[in-house]
GROMACS .gro file of C-alpha atoms in nm:
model
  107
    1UNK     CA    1  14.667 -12.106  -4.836
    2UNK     CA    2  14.324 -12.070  -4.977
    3UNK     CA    3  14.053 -12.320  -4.918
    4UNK     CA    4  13.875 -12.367  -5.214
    5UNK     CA    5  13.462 -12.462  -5.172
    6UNK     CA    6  13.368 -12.398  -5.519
    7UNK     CA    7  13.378 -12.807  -5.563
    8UNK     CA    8  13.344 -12.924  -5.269
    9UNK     CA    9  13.046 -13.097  -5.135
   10UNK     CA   10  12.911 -13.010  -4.751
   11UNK     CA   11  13.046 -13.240  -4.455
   12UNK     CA   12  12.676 -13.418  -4.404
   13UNK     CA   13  12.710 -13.432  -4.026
   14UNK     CA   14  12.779 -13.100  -3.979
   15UNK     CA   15  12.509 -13.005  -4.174
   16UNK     CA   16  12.293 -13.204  -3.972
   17UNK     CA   17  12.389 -13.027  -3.683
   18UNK     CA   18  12.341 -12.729  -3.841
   19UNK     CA   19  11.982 -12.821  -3.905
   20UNK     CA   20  11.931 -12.962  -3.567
   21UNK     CA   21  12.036 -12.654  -3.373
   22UNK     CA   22  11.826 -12.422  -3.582
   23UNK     CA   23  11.568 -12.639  -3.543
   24UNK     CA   24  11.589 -12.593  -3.167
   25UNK     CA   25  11.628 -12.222  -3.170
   26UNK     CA   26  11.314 -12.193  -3.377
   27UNK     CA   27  11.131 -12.411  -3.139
   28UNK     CA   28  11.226 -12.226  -2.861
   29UNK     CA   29  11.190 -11.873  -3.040
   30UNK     CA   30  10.809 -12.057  -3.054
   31UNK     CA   31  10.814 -12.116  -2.722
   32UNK     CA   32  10.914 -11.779  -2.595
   33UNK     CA   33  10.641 -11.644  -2.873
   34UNK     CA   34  10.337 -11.823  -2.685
   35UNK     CA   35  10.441 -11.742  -2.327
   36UNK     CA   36  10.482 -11.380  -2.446
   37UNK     CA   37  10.125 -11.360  -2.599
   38UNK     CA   38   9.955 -11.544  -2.320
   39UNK     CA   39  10.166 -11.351  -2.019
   40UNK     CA   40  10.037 -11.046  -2.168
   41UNK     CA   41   9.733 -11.126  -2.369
   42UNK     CA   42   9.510 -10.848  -2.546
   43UNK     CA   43   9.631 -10.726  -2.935
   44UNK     CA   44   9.941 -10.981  -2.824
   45UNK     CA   45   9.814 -11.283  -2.924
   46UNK     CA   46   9.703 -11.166  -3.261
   47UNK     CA   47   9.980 -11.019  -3.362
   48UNK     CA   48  10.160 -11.323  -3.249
   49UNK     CA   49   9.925 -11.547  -3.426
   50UNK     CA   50  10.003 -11.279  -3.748
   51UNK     CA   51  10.387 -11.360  -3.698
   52UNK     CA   52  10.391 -11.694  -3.678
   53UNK     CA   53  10.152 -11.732  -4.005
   54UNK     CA   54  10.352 -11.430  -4.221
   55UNK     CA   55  10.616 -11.669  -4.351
   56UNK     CA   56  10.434 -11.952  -4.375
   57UNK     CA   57  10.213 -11.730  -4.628
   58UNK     CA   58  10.447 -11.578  -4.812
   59UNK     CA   59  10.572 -11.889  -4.862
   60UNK     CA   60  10.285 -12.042  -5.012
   61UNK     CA   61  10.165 -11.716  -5.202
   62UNK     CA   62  10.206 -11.689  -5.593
   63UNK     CA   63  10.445 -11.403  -5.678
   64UNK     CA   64  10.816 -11.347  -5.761
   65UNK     CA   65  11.095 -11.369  -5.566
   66UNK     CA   66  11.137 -11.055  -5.477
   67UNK     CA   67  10.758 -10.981  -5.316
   68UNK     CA   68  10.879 -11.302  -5.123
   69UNK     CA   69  11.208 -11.150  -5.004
   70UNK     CA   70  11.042 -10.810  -4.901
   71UNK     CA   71  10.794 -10.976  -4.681
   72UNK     CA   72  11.068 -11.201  -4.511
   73UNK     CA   73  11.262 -10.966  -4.446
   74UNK     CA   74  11.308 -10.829  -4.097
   75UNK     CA   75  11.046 -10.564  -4.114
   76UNK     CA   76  10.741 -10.699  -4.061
   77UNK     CA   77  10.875 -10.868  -3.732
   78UNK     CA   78  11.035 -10.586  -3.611
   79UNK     CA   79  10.705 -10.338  -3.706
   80UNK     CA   80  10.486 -10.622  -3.473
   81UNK     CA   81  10.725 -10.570  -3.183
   82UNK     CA   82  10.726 -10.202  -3.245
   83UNK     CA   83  10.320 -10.181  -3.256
   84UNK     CA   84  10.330 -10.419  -2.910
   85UNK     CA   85  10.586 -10.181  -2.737
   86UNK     CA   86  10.385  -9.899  -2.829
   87UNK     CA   87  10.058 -10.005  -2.715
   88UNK     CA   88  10.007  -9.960  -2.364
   89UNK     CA   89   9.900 -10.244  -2.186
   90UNK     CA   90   9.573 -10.381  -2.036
   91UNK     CA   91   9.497 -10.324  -1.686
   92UNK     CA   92   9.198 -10.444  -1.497
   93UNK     CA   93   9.156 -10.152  -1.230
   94UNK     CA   94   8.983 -10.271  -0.913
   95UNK     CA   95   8.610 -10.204  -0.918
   96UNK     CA   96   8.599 -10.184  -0.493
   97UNK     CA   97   8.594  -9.828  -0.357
   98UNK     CA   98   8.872  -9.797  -0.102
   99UNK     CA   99   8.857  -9.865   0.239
  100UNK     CA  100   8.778  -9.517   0.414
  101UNK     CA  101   9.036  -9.487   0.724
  102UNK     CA  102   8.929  -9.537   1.102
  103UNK     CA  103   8.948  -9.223   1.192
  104UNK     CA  104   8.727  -9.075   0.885
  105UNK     CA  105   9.027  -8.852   0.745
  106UNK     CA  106   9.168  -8.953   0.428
  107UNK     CA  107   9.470  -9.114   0.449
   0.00000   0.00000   0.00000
């Protein structure tokens, strides 16, 4: 038998607990975000900084609906990670010369 949801009203605690748990996820998803951009620093944190803010402003921009649903889609996000995965990553090389060997061949 059919359950019909046309009329029916949501169970409140359930969606409470739907709210609370995506709540959590997106706090850690925040989480994860800021130990990823400091652990690797550079063009990170930017583009970090850049996903964090791109819903918030297209959010708050004036437009239709559907220049709101293109940028909130999943492509933005997924171009960031794509431009961070590309990128090769900072390295500080050591500035000392090596140490020559004892026995003055190299080696």
């Amino acid at each position: 038998m059919a359950r019909e949801t046309a009329g029916a009203e949501p169970n409140p605690v359930s969606t409470s607990r739907r709210s609370a748990a995506w709540g959590v996820l997106g706090l850690f998803l925040l989480v994860w975000t800021v130990f990823e951009a400091v652990k690797h620093t550079g063009l990170t944190i930017p583009l970090a900084v850049a996903g964090l803010l791109v819903p918030l402003l297209a959010r708050l921009a004036p437009g239709t609906a559907a220049v709101q649903h293109v940028v909130l889609r999943v492509w933005i996000p997924f171009a960031i990670m794509l431009v961070c995965t590309a990128i090769p990553p900072y390295r500080v090389l050591p500035r000392t010369p090596p140490h020559p060997s004892p026995s003055g061949w190299p080696g």
